[in-house]
Coordinates of C-alpha atoms in Angstrom, one line a residue:
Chain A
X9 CA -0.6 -33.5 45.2
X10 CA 2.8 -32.1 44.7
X11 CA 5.4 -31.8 42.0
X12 CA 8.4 -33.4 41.6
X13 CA 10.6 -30.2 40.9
X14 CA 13.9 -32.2 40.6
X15 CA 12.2 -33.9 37.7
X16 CA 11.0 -30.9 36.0
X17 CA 14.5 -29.4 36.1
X18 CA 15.7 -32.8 34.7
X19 CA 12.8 -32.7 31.7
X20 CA 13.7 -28.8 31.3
X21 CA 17.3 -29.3 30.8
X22 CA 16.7 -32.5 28.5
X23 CA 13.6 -31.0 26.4
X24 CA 16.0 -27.6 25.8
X25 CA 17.5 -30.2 22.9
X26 CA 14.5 -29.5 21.4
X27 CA 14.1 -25.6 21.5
X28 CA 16.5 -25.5 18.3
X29 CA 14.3 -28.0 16.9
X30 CA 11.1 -26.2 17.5
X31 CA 12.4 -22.9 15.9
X32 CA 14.0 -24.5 12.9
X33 CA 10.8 -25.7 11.7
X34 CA 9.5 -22.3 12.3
X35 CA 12.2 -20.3 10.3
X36 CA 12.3 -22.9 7.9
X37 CA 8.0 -22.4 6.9
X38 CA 8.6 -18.7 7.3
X39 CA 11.3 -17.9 5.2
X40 CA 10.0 -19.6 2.5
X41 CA 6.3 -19.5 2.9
X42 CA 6.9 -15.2 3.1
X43 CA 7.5 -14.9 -0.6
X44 CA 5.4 -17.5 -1.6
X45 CA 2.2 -15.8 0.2
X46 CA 2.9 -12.2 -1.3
X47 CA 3.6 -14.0 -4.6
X48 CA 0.1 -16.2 -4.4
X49 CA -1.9 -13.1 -2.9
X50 CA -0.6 -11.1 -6.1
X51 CA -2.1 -13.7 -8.4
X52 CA -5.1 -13.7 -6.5
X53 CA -5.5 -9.9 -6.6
X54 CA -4.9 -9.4 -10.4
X55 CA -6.6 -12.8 -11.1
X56 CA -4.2 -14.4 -13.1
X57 CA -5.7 -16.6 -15.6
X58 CA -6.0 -20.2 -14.7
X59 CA -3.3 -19.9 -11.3
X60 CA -5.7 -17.8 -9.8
X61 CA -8.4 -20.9 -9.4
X62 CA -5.5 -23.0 -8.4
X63 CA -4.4 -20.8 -5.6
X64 CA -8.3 -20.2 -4.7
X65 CA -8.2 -24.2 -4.4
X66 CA -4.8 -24.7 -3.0
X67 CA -5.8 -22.0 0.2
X68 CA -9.1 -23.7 0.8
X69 CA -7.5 -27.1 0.6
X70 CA -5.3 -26.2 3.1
X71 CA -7.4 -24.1 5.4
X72 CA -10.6 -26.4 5.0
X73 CA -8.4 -29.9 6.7
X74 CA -6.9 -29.9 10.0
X75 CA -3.4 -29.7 10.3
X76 CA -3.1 -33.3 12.3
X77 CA -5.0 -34.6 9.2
X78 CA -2.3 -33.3 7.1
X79 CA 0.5 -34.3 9.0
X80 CA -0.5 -38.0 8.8
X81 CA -1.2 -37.8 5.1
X82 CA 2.3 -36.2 4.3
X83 CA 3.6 -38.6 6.7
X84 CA 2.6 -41.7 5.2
X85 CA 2.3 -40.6 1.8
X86 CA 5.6 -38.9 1.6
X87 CA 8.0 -41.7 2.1
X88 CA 5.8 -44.2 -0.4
X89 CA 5.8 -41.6 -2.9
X90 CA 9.3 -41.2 -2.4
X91 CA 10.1 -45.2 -2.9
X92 CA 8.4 -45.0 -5.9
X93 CA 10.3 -42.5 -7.5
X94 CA 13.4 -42.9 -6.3
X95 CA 13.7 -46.2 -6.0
X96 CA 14.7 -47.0 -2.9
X97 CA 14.0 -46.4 1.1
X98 CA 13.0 -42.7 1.7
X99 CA 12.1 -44.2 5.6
X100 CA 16.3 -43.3 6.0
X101 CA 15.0 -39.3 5.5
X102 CA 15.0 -37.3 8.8
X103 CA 11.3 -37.2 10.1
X104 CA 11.7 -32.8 10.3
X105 CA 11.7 -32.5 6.9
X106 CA 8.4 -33.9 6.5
X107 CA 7.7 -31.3 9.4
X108 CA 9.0 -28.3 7.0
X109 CA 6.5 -29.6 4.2
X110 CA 3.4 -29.7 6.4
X111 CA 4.4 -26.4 8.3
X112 CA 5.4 -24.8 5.2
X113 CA 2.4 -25.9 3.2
X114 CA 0.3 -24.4 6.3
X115 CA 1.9 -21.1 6.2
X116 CA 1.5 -20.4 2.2
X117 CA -2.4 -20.9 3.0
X118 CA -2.6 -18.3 5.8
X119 CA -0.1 -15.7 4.4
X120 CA -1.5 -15.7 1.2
X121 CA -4.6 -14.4 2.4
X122 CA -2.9 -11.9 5.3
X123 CA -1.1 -10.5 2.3
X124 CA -3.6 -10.2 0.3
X125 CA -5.9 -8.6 2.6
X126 CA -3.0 -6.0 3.5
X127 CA -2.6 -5.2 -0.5
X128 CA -5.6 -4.7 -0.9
X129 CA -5.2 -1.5 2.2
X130 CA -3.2 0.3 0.3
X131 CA -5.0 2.9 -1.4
X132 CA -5.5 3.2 -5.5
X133 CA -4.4 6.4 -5.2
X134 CA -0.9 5.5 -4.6
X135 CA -0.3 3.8 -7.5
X136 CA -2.0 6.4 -9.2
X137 CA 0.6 8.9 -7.5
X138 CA 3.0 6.6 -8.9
X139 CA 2.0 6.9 -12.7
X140 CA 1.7 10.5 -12.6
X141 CA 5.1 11.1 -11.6
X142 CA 6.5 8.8 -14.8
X143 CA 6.7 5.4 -12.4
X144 CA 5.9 2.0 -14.0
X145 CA 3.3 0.5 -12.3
X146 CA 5.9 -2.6 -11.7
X147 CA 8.2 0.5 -9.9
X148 CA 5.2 1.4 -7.9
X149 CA 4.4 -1.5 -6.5
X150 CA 8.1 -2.7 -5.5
X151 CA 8.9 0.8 -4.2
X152 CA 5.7 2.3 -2.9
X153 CA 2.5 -0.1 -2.3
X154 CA 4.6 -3.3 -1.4
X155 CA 6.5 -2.0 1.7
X156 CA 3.3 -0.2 2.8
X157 CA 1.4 -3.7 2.6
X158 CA 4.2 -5.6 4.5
X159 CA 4.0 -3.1 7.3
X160 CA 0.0 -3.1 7.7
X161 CA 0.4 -7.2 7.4
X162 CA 3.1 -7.3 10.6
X163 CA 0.2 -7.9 12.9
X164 CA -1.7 -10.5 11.4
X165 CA 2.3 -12.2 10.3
X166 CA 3.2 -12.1 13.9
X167 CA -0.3 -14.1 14.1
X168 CA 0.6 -16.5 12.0
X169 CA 3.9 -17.1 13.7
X170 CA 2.3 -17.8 16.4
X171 CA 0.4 -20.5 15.5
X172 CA 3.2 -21.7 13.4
X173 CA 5.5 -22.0 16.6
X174 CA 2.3 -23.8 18.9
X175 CA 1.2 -25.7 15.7
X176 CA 5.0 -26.9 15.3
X177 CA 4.0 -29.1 18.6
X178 CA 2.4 -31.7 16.6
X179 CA 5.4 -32.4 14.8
X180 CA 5.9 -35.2 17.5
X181 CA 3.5 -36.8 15.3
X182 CA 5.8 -37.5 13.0
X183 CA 8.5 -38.8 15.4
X184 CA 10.6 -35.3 15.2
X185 CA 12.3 -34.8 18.3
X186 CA 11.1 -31.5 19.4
X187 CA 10.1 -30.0 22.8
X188 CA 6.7 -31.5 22.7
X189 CA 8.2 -34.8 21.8
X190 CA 11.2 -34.7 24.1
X191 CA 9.0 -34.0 27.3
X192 CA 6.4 -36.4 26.2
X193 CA 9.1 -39.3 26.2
X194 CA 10.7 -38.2 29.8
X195 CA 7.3 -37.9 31.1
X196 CA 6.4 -41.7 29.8
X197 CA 9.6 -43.1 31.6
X198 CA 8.5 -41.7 35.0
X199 CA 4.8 -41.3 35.0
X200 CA 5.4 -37.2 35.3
X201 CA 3.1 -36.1 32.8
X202 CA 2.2 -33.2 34.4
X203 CA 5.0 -31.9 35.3
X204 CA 6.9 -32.5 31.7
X205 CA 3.8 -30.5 30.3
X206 CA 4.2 -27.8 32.5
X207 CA 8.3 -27.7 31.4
X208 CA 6.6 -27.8 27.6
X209 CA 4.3 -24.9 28.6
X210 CA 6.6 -22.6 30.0
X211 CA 9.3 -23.5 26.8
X212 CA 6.3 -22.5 24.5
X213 CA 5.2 -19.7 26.4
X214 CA 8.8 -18.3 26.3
X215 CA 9.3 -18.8 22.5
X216 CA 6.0 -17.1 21.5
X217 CA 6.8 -14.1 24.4
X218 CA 10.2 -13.3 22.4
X219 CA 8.8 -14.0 19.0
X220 CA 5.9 -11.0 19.9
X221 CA 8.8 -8.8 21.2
X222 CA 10.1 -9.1 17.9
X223 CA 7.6 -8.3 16.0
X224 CA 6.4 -5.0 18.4
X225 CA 10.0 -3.9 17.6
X226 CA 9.5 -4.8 13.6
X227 CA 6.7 -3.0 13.6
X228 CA 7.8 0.5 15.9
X229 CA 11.2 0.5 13.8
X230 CA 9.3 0.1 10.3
X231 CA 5.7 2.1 11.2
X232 CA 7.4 5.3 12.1
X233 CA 5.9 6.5 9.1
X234 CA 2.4 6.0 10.0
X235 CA 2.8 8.0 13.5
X236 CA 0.6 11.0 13.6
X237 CA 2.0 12.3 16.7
X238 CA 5.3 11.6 18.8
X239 CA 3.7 9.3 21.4
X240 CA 4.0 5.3 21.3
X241 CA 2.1 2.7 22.4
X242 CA 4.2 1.0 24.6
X243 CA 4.7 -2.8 24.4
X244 CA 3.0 -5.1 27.6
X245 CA 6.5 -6.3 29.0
X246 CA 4.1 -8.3 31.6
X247 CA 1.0 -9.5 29.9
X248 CA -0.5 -10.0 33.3
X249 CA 0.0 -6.5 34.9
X250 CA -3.0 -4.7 35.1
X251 CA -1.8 -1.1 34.2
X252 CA -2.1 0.0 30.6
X253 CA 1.9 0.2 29.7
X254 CA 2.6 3.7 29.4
X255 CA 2.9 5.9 26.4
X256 CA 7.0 6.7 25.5
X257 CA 8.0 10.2 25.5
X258 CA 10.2 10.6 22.3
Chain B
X7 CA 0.4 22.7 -27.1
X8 CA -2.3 20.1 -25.6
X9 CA -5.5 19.3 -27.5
X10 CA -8.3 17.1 -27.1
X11 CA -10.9 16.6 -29.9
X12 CA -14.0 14.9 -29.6
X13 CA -13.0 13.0 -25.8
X14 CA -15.7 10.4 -25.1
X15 CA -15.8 8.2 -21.6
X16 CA -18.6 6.0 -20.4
X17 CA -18.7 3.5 -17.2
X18 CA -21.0 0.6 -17.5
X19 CA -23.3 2.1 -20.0
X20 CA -23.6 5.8 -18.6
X21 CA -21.8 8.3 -20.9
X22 CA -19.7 10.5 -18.7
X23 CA -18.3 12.9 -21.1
X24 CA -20.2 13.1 -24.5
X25 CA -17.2 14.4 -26.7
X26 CA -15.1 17.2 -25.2
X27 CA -12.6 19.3 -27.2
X28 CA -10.1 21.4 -25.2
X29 CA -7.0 23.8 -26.3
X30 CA -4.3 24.3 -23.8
X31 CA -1.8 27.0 -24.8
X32 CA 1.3 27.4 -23.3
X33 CA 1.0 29.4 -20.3
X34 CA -2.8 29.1 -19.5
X35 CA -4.4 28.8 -16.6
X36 CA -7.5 27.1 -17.2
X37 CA -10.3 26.7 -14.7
X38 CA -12.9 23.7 -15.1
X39 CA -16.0 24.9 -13.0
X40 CA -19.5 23.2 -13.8
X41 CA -22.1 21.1 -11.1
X42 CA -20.6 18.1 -9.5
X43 CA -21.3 14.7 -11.6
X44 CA -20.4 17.4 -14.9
X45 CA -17.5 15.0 -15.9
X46 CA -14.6 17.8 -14.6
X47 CA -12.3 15.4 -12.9
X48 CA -13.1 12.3 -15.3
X49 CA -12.2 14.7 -18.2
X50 CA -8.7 15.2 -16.5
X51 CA -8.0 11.4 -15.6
X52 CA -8.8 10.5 -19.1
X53 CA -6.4 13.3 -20.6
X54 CA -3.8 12.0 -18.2
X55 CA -4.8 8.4 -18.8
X56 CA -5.5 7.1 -15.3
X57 CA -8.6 6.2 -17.1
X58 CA -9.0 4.3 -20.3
X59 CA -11.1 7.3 -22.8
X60 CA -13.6 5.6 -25.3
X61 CA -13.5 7.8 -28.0
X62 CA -11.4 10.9 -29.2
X63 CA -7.6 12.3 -29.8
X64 CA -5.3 13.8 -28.1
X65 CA -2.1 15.7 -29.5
X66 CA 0.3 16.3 -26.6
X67 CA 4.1 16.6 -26.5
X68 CA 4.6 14.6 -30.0
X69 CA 2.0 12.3 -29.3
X70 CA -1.2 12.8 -32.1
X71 CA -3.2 9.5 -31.9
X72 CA -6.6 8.2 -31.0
X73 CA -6.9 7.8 -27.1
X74 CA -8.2 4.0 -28.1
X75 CA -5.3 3.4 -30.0
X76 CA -2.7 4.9 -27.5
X77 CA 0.6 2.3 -26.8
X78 CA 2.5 1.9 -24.0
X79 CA 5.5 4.3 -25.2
X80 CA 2.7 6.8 -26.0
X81 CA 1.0 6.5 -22.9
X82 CA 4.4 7.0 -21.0
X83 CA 4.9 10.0 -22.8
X84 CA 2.0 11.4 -21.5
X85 CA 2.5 10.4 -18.1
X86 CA 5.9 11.9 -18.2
X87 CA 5.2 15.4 -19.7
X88 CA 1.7 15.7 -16.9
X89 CA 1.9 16.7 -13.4
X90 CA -1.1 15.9 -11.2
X91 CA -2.2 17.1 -8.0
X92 CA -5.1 15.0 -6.5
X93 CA -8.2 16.3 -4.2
X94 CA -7.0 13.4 -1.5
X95 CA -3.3 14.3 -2.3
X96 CA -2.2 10.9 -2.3
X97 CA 1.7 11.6 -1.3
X98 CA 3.4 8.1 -0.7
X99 CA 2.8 7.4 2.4
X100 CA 6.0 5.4 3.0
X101 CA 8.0 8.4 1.6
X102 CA 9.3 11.9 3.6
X103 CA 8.1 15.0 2.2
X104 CA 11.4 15.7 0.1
X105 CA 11.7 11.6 -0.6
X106 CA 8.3 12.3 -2.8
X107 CA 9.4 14.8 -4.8
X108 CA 12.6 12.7 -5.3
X109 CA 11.0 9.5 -6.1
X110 CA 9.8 10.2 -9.9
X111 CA 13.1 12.4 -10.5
X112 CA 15.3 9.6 -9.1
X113 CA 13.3 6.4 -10.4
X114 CA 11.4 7.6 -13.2
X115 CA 13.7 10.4 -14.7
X116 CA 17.0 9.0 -13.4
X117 CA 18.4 11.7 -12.2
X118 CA 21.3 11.4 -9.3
X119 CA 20.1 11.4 -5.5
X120 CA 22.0 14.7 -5.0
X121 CA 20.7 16.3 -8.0
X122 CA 17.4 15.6 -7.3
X123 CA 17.3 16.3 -4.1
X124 CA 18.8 19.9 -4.9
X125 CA 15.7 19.9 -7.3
X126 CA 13.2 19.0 -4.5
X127 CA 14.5 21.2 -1.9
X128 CA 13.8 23.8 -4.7
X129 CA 10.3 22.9 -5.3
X130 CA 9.3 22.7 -1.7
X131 CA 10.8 26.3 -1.0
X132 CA 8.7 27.3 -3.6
X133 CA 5.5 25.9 -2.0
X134 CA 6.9 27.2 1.8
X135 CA 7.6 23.6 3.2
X136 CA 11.5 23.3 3.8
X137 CA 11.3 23.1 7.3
X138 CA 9.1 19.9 7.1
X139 CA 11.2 18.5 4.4
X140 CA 11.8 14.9 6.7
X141 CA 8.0 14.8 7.4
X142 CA 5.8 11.9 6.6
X143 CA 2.7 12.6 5.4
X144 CA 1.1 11.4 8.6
X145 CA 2.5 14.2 10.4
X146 CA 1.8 17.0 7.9
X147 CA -1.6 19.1 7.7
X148 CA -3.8 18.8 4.5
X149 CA -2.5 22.2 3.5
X150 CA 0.6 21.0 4.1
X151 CA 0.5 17.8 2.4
X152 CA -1.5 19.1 -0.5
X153 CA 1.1 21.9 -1.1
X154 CA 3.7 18.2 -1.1
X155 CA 1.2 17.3 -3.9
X156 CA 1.9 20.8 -5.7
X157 CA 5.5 20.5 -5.1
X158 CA 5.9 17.2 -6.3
X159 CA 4.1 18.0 -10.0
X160 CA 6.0 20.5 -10.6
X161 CA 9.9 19.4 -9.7
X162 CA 9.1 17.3 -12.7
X163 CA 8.8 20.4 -14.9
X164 CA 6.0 19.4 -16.8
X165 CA 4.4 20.8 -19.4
X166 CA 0.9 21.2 -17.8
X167 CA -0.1 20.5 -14.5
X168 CA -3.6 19.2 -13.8
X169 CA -5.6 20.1 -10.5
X170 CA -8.3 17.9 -9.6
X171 CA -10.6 19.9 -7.1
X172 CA -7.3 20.8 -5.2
X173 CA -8.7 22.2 -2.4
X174 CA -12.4 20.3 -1.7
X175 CA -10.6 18.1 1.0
X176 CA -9.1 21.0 3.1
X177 CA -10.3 22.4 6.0
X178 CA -11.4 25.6 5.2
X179 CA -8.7 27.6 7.0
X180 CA -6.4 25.6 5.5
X181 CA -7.7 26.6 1.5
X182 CA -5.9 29.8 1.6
X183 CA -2.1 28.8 1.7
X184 CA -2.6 26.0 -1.0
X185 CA -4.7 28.6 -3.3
X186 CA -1.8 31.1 -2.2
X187 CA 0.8 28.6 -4.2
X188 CA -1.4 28.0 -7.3
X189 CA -1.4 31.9 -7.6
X190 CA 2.1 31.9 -7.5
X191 CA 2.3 29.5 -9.9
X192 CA 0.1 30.7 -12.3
X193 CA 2.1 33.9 -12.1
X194 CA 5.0 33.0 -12.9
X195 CA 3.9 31.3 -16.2
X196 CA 3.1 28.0 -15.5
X197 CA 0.2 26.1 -17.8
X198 CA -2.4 24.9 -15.4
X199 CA -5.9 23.1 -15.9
X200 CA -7.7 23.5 -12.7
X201 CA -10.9 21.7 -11.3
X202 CA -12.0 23.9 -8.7
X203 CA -15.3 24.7 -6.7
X204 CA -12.9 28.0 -5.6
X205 CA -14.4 30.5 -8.0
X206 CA -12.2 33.3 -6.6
X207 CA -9.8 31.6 -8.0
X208 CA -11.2 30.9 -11.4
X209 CA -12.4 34.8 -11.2
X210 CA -9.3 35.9 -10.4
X211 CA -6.0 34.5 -11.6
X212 CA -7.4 31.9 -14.4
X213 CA -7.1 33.3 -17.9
X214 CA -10.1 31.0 -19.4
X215 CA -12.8 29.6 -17.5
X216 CA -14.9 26.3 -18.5
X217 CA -18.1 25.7 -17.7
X218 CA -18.8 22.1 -17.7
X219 CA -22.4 20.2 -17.3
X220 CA -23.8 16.4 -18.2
X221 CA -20.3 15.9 -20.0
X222 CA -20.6 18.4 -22.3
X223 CA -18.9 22.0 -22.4
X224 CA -21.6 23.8 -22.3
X225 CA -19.2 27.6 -22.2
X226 CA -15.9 28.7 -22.3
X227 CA -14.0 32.0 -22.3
X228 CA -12.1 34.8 -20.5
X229 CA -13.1 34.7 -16.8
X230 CA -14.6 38.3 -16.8
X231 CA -17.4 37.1 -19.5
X232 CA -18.5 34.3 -17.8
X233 CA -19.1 35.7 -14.6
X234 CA -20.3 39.0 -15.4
X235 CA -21.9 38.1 -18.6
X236 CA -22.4 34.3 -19.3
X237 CA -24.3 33.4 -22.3
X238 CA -26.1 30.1 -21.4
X239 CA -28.9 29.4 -19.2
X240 CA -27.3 26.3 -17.4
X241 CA -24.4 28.7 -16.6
X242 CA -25.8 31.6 -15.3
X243 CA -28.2 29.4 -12.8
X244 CA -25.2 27.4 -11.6
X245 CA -23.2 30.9 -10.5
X246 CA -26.5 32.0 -8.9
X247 CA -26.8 29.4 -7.0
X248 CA -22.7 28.6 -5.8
X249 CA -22.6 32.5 -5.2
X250 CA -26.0 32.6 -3.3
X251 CA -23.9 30.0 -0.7
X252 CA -20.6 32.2 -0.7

């Protein structure tokens, strides 16, 4: 067996088309999924009245059903829906914003409950601190336990992004023209399957390697708090060397 | 100046403290001493409010109401006119040592950053800790971080500060420079109610001495009397017995 590496560079310079693509949908659920899930995880926390069940049901609604299963109900109940209310053919609307709604819906679900497990890390006695220096417990939690719960949460987000960017895949479901999608439809012209997934692989495997470095330097520039002692945990620049990377000198 | 009459607390049925009056006067130093599950540092988080009293009244810095009937303006004026210092110190973590001192004076008080931070640099030369003024927490010791704590209560300017157990989460080496401070404060006339196991300190530089057990007050005067000469049965068993471990 051998691969056809003229078609791979052909498949690798169409399939970058869909590298934009790919990410959009992964900003697009983050940056509004983010204040959602701190928002949701606080009404789960102080159990407001009535929301609280509906969150409870929401993030088990969400988790409980796999995302393909969602993707084909949003995909063929969206644009139905849509007719019915507007009035007219929603089939026009481009397929990636259905992929926003899915991805976005997905993201509430698992960032709810990061945030609200990293809330719930912060120690009582910090809002105490806060009241018995005059704060309002609203001024407390913007200025004292909030940024200490986004910081202990940076692992488990970068998690979540993750996913979010390998989960964004099935988005060809839906006919959005990502990498996924792109390599899959060179592949099916030439019979190359393997080597278009290998392209798709390495495109993936790039996104999520950059996407890590930017959380490990999220989390050294915001954590500086939290270090004891002037040494750092390096980051693993090659996840497949077998030394330990070595501990920064400030 | 601060008086509490009749101060009742309970938690799921077990009563805590079983009616507790106390008389600060400007310019005590008041030691709470008394078995541990007595009620000591209950008693101070329902004075300051961090937990909600079921009986009693407390008149404090224009406030004179029932602690059940407390609202939200009167509650704040409490808050504003206590300082606390916690056994755990619970500095904000997120904060430098001279950005919590400046975070109530700035947020709550609304003074300006300069000003404040004139204040703070005042308070933590008091306590000894200039030199660690852009350390987090993280990277102080618990001496260090408690005598943060101190610092912090009293750039406010309170009226009273309270000290809960101040010094039970310290290594023992570390007990002397944060004692060292409260000395100093208490010297140079500042009203202090102090939960403490330290009974050099309640022997020593506290004016009145409180002898708490099973939520009640079961004795209470000049320090000199109650160690030499203590009245009660419960009280003079208890110093046998914390002196017999000195």
């Amino acid at each position: 067996m051998s691969l056809n590496t003229d078609f791979m560079v052909k498949v690798a310079q169409t399939a970058i088309q869909g590298v934009p693509v790919t990410l959009q949908i992964v900003l697009v659920a983050l940056l509004i999924s983010l204040p959602i899930g701190v928002l949701f995880a606080l009404i789960r926390i102080y159990r407001v009245k009535g929301l609280q069940r509906l969150v409870q049901f929401y993030v088990s609604l969400v988790r409980g059903t796999p995302i393909i299963a969602q993707i084909l109900i949003v995909y063929s109940a969206f644009p139905s829906l849509l007719n019915m209310i507007i009035g007219k053919a929603a089939f026009s609307i481009n397929p990636i914003y259905y992929a926003y709604i899915v991805f976005t819906f997905n993201s509430i679900a698992t960032l709810t409950e990061v945030f609200r497990s990293a809330l719930q890390t912060v120690d009582k006695g910090q809002m105490e601190a806060g009241l018995m220096v005059g704060m309002q417990p609203r001024q407390t939690f913007w200025r004292i336990i909030l940024p200490q719960a986004l910081i202990s949460a940076l692992p488990n987000i970068a998690n979540a992004t993750l996913y979010l960017i390998k989960n964004s895949s099935l988005a060809f479901i839906m006919s959005v023209k990502d990498i996924t999608a792109i390599a899959k439809t060179e592949a099916a012209f030439n019979y190359n399957f393997l080597e278009a997934y290998l392209v798709v692989w390495v495109y993936y495997l790039i996104i999520c390697y950059g996407a890590e470095i930017i959380f490990y330097l999220f989390e050294r520039y915001f954590s500086k708090y939290r270090r004891p002692i002037k040494n750092r945990t390096g980051f693993n620049w090659f996840p497949f060397s077998i030394k330990q990377p070595k501990l920064e000198q400030k | 100046m601060l008086t509490i009459e009749g101060l009742k607390k309970s938690y799921a049925g077990n009563d805590i403290l079983k009616g507790i009056s106390i008389n600060v006067n400007k310019g005590d130093v008041i030691s709470i001493i008394g078995p541990s599950g007595s009620g000591k540092t209950t008693l101070l988080r329902t004075i300051t409010t961090l937990e909600e009293a079921n009986g009693g009244r407390i008149t404090f810095a224009g406030v004179d109401n029932d602690f059940q009937k407390l609202n939200g303006k009167e509650i704040n004026t409490i808050r504003r006119n206590v300082g606390f210092v916690f056994q755990n110190y619970n500095l904000f973590n997120n904060k430098t040592a001279l950005q919590n001192i400046t975070e109530g004076l700035i947020v709550a008080r609304r003074v300006k950053k300069n000003e404040a931070e004139n204040i703070a640099l005042k308070a933590l030369e008091r306590v000894g800790l200039t030199d660690r003024k852009d350390h987090y927490p993280s990277q102080l010791s618990g001496g260090q971080q408690q005598r943060v704590g101190i610092a912090r209560a009293i750039a406010l300017n309170p009226e009273v500060i309270f000290f809960d157990e101040p010094t039970s989460a310290l290594d023992p080496e570390l007990v002397g420079e944060v004692l060292k401070v409260m000395k100093d404060l208490a010297n140079s006339g500042t009203t202090m109610v102090v939960v403490t196991h330290q009974m050099s300190f309640a022997r020593d530089v506290s004016n009145r001495v409180i002898f708490m057990a099973d939520g009640y007050i079961v004795e209470q005067g000049e320090p000199r009397k109650i160690f030499e000469n203590p009245s009660e049965e419960r009280t003079k068993k208890f110093l046998t017995d914390i002196l017999a471990n000195v």
